[in-house]
mmCIF file of C-alpha atoms in Angstrom:
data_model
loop_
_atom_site.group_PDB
_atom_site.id
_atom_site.type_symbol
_atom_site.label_atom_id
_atom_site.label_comp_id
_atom_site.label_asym_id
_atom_site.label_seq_id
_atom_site.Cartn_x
_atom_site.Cartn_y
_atom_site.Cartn_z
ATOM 1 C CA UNK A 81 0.000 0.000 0.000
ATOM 2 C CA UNK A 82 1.322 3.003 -0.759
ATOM 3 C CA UNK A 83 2.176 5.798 1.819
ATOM 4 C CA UNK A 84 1.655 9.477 1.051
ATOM 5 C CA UNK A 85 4.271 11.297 1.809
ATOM 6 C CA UNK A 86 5.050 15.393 1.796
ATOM 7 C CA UNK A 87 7.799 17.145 0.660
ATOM 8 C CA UNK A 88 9.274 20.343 2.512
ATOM 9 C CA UNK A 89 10.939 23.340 0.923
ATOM 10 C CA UNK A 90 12.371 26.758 2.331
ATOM 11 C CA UNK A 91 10.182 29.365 1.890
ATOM 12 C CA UNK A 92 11.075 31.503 -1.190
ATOM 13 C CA UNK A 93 7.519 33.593 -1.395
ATOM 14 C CA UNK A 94 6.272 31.574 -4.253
ATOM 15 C CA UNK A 95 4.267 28.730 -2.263
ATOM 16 C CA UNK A 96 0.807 29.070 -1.518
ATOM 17 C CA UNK A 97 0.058 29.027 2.497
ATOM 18 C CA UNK A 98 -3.381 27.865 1.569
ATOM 19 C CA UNK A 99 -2.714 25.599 -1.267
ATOM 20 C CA UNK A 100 -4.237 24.210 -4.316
ATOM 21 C CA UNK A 101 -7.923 23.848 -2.120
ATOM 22 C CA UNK A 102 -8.551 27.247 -1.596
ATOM 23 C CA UNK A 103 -10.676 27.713 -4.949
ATOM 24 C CA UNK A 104 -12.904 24.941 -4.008
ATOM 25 C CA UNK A 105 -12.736 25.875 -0.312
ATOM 26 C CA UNK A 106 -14.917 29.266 -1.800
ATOM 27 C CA UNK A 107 -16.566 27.668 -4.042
ATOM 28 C CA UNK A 108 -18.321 25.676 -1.450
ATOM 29 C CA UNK A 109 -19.119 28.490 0.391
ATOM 30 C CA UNK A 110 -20.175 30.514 -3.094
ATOM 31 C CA UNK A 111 -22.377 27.646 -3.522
ATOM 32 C CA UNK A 112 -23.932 27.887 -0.053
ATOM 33 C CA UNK A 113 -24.362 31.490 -0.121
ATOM 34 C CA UNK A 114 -26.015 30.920 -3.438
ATOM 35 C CA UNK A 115 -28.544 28.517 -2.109
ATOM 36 C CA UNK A 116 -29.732 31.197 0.430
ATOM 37 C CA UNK A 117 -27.000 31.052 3.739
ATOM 38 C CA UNK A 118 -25.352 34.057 4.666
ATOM 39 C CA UNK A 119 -21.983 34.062 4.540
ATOM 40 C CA UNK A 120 -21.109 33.914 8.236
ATOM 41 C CA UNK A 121 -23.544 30.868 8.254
ATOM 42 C CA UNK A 122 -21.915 28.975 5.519
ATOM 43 C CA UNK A 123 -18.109 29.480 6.739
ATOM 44 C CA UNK A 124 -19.861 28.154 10.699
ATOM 45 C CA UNK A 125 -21.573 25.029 8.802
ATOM 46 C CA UNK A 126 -18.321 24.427 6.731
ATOM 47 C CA UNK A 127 -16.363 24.166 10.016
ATOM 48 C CA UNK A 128 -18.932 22.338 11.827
ATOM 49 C CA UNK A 129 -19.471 20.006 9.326
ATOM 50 C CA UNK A 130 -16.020 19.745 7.084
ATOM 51 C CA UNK A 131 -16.105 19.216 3.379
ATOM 52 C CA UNK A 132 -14.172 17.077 0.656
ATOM 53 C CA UNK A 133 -10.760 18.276 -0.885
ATOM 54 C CA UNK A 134 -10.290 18.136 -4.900
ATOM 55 C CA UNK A 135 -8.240 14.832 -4.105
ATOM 56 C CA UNK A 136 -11.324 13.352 -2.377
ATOM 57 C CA UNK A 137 -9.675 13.394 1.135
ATOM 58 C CA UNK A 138 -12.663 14.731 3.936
ATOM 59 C CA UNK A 139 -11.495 16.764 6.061
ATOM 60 C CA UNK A 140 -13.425 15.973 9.554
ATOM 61 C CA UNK A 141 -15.621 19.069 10.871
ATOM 62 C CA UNK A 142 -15.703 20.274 15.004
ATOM 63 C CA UNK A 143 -19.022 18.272 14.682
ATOM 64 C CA UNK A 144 -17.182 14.988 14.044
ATOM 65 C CA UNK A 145 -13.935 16.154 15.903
ATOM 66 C CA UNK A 146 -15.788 16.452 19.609
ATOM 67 C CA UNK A 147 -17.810 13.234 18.499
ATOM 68 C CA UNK A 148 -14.510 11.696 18.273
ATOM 69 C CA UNK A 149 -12.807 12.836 21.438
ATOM 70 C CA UNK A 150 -16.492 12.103 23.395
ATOM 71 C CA UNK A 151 -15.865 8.286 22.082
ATOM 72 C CA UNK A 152 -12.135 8.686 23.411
ATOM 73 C CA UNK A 153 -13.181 9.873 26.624
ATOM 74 C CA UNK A 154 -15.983 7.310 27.021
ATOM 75 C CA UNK A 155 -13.866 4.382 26.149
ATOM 76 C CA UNK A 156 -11.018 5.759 28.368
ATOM 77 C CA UNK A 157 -14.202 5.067 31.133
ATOM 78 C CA UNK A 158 -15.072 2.225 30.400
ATOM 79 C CA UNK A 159 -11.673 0.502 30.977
ATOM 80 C CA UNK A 160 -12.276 1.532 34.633
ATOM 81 C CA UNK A 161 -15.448 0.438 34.760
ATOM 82 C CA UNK A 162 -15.761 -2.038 37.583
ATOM 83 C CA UNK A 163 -19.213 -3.313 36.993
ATOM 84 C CA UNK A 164 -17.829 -5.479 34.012
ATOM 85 C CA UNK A 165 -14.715 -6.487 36.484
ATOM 86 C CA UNK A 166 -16.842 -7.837 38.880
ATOM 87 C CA UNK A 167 -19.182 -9.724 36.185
ATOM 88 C CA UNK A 168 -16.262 -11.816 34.852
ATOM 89 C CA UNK A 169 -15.351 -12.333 38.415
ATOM 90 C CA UNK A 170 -18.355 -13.416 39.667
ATOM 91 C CA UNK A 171 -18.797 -15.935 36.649
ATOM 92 C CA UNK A 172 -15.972 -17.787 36.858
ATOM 93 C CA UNK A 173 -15.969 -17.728 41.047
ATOM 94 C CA UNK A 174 -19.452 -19.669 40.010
ATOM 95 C CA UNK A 175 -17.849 -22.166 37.802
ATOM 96 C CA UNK A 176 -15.233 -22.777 40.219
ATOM 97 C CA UNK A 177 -18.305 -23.606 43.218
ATOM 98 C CA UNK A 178 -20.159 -25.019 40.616
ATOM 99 C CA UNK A 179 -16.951 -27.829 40.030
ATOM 100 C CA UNK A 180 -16.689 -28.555 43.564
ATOM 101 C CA UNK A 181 -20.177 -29.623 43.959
ATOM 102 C CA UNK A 182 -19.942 -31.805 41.076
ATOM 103 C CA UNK A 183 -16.343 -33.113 42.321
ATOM 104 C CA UNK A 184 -18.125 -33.894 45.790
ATOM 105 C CA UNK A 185 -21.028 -35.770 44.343
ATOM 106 C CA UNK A 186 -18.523 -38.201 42.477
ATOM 107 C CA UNK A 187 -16.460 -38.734 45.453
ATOM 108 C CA UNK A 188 -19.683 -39.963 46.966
ATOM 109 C CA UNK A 189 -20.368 -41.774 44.250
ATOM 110 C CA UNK A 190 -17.226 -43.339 43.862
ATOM 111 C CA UNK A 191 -16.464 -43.911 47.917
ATOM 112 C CA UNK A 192 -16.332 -47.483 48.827
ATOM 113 C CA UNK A 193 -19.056 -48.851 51.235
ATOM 114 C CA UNK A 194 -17.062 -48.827 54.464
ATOM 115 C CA UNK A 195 -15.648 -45.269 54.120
ATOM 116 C CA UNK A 196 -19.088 -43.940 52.810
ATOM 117 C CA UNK A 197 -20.759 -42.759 56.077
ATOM 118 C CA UNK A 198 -17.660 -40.803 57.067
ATOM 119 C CA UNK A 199 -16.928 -39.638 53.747
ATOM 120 C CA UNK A 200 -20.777 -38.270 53.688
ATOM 121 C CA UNK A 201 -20.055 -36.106 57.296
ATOM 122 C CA UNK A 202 -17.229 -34.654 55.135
ATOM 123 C CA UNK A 203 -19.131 -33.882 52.031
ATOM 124 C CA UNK A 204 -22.211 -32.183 54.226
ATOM 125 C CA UNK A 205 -19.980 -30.101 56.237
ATOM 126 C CA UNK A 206 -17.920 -28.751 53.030
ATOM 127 C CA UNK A 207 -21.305 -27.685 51.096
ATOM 128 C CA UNK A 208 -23.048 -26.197 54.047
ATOM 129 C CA UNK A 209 -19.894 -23.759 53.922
ATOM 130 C CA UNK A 210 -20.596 -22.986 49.908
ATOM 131 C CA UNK A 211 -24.093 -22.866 50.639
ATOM 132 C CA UNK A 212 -22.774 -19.999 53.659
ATOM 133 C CA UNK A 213 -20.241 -17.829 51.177
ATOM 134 C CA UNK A 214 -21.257 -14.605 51.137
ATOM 135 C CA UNK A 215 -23.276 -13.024 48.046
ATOM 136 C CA UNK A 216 -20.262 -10.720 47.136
ATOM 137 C CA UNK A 217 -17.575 -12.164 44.922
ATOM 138 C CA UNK A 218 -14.842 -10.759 46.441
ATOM 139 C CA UNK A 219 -16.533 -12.135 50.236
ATOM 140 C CA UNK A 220 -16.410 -15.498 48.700
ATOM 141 C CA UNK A 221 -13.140 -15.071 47.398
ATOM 142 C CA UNK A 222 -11.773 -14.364 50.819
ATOM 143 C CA UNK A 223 -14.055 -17.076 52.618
ATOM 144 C CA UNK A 224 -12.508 -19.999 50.299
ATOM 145 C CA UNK A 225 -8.626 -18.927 51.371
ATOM 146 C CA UNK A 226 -9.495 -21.546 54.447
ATOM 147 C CA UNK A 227 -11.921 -24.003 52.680
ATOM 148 C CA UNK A 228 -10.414 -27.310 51.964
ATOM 149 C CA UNK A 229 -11.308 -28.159 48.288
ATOM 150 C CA UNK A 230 -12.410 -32.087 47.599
ATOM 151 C CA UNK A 231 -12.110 -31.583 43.770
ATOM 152 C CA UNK A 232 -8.502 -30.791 42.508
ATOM 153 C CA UNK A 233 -10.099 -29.306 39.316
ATOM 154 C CA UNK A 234 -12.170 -26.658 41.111
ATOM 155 C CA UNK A 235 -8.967 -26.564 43.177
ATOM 156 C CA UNK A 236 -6.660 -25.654 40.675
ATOM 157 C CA UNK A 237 -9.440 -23.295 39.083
ATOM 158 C CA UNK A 238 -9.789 -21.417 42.408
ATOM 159 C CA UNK A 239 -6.049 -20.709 42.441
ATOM 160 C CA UNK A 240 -6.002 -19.996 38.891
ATOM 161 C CA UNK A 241 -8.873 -17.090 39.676
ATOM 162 C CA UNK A 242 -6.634 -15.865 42.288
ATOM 163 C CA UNK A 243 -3.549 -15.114 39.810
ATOM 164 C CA UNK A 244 -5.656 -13.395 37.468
ATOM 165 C CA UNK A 245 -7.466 -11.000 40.130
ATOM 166 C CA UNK A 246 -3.432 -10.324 41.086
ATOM 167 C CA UNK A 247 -1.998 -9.988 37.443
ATOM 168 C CA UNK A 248 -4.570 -9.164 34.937
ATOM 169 C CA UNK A 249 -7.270 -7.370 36.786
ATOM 170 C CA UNK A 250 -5.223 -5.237 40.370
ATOM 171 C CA UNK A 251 -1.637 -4.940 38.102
ATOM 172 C CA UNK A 252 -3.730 -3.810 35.042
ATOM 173 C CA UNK A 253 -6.533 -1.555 36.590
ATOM 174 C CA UNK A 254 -3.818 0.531 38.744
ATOM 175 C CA UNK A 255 -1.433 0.647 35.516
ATOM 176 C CA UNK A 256 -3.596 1.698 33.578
ATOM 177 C CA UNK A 257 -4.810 4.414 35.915
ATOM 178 C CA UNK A 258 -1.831 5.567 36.199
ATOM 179 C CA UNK A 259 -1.012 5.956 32.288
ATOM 180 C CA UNK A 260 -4.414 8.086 32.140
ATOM 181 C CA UNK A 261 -2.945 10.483 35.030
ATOM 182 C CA UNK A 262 0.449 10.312 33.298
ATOM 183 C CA UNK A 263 -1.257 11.460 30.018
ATOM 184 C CA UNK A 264 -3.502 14.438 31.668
ATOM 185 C CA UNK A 265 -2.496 18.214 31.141
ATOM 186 C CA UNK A 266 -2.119 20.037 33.412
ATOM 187 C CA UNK A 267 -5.737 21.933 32.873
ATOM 188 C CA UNK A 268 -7.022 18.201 33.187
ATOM 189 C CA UNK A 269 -6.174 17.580 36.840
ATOM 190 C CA UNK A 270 -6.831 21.106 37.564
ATOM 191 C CA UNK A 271 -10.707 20.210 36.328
ATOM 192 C CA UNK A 272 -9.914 16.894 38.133
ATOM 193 C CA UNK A 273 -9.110 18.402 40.877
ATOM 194 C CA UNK A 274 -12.149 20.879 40.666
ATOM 195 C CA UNK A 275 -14.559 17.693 39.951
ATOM 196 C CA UNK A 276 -13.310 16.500 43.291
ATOM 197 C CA UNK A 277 -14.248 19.379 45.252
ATOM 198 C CA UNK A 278 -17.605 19.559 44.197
ATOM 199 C CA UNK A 279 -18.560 16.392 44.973
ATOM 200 C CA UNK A 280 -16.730 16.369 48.221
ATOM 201 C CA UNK A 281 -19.335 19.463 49.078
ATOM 202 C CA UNK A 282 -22.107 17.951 48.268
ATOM 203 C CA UNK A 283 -21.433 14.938 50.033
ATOM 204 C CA UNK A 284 -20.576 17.138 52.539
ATOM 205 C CA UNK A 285 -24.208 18.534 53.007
ATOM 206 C CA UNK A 286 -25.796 15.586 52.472
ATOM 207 C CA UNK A 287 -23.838 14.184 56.261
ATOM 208 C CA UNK A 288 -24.813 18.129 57.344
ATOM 209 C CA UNK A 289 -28.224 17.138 56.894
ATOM 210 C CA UNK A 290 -28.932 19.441 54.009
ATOM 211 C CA UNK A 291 -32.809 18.735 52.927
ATOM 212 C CA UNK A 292 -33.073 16.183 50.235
ATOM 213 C CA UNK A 293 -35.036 18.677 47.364
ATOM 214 C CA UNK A 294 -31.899 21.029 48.247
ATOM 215 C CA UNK A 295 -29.533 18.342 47.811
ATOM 216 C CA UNK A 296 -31.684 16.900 44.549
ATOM 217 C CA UNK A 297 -31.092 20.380 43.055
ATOM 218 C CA UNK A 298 -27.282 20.575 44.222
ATOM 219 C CA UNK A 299 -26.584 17.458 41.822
ATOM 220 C CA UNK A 300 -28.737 18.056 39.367
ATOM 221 C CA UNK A 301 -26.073 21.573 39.146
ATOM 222 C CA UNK A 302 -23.505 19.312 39.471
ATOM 223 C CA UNK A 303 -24.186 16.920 36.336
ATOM 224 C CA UNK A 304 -24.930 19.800 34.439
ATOM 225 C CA UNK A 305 -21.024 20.696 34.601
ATOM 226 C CA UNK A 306 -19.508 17.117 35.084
ATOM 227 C CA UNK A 307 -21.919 14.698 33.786
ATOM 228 C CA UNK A 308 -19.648 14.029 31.014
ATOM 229 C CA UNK A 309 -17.348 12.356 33.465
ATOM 230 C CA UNK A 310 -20.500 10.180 35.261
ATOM 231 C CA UNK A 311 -21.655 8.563 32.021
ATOM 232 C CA UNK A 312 -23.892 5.965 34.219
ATOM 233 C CA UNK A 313 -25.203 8.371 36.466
ATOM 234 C CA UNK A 314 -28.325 7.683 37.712
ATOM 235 C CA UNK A 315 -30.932 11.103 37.794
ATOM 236 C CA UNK A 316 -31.389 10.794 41.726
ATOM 237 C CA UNK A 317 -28.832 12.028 43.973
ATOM 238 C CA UNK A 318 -29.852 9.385 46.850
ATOM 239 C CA UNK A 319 -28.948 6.742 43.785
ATOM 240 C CA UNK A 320 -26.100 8.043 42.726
ATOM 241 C CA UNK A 321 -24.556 8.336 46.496
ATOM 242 C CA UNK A 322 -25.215 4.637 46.523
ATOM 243 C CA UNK A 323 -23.754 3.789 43.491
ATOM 244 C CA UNK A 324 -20.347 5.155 44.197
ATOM 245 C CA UNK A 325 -20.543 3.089 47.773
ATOM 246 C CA UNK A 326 -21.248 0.234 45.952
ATOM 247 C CA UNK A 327 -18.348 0.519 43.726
ATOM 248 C CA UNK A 328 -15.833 1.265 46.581
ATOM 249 C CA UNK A 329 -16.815 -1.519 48.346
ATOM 250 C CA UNK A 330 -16.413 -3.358 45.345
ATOM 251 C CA UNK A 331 -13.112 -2.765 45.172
ATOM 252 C CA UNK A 332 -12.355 -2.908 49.075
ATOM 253 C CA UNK A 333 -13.614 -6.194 49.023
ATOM 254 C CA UNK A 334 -11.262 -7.286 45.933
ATOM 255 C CA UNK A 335 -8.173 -5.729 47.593
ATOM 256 C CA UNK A 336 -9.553 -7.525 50.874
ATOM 257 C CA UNK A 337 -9.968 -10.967 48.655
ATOM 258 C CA UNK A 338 -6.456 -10.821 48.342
ATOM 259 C CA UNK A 339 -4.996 -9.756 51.474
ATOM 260 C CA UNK A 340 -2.967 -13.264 53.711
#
């Protein structure tokens, strides 16, 4: 495929700044005014919208230009997202619970006549503590560091789950984090920063005991500037206050799974 390349020259006061597009750059605009738009009109759609050069290249408008950098910013979100962390998570912790029930079952079934009855105290006492593990992944997580596994697969699946939380989902969370804080200007973490203190405050009057239509309104101010950075926000403030619990516990509860 071939690459197109550019060549540079020193300036001699024969080059064009605008180059060979200019004509058609008017011309578009000609034909805009033409068809009724002022000319202050047509030049604001032109740059909204962008247009076609005479090679057939399009030139992106501001229109497409913030669509793109709302996608950027929205994807850069979504790789923090923990909701879709705690998903995978809480699928494969099932498989892995799911494996030792079945491995149980066929050590019954396979447990010769004499060793049955004891082997049966065994088996009730380990799925009365499945049945027990608490609804939150990373709960369970924790609670099956002591539980002694009768099924080497669901075993060697549980330990397996435990290397990924470490490696793939901790190690590549925090690094990535850290790349998108790396990568801010500094007007970014000044907004950041600004973000920060607005929520503090109105967290802040919500444990003041600030009424809740007075609070309602508060957020409602408060999405209106930074909703852009709460994509999932719910419309409620009471909602949205227990959303971000939920997702800090989320992750206190991973960091916890992993703790000796």
């Amino acid at each position: 495929m071939d690459v197109p390349g550019h060549r540079f020259s020193a300036w001699d006061g024969t080059q064009d700044p605008l180059g060979p597009d200019v004509e058609e750059l008017f011309g578009r605009l000609s034909e805009d005014v033409f068809h009724g738009w002022d000319f202050e009109a047509a030049l604001r759609r032109l740059l909204e919208q962008g247009w076609r050069d005479g090679q057939g290249k399009r030139l992106v408008g501001m229109e497409e230009m913030l669509e793109q950098l709302r996608r950027r910013r929205q994807a850069q979100l979504e790789r923090f997202n923990l909701d879709s962390v705690f998903e995978d998570m809480r699928e494969k912790l099932d498989r892995v619970i799911s494996q030792e029930r079945r491995g149980i079952q066929a050590r019954l079934d396979q447990a010769p006549d004499g060793g049955r009855r004891v082997l049966e105290r065994v088996a009730a006492e380990r799925r009365r503590q499945l049945d027990e593990l608490p609804p939150d992944p990373g709960g369970a997580i924790r609670r099956l560091r002591d539980y002694e596994f009768m099924d080497s697969r669901a075993e060697a699946a549980y330990q397996r789950l435990l290397d990924e939380i470490r490696r793939n989902v901790l190690d590549s969370y925090f690094k990535q984090m850290t790349q998108s804080m790396q990568a801010m200007s500094g007007e970014d973490m000044a907004e950041l920063r600004e973000m920060a203190r607005d929520l503090n405050r109105l967290l802040r009057q919500k444990l003041d005991g600030v009424p809740g239509p007075e609070l309602q309104r508060g957020y409602e101010a408060f999405l209106q500037r930074w909703g852009r950075m709460f994509p999932d926000a719910p419309a409620g403030f009471e909602e949205f206050v227990e959303q971000l619990m939920r997702q800090m516990a989320r992750m206190d509860s991973l960091l916890q799974s992993l703790s000796p």
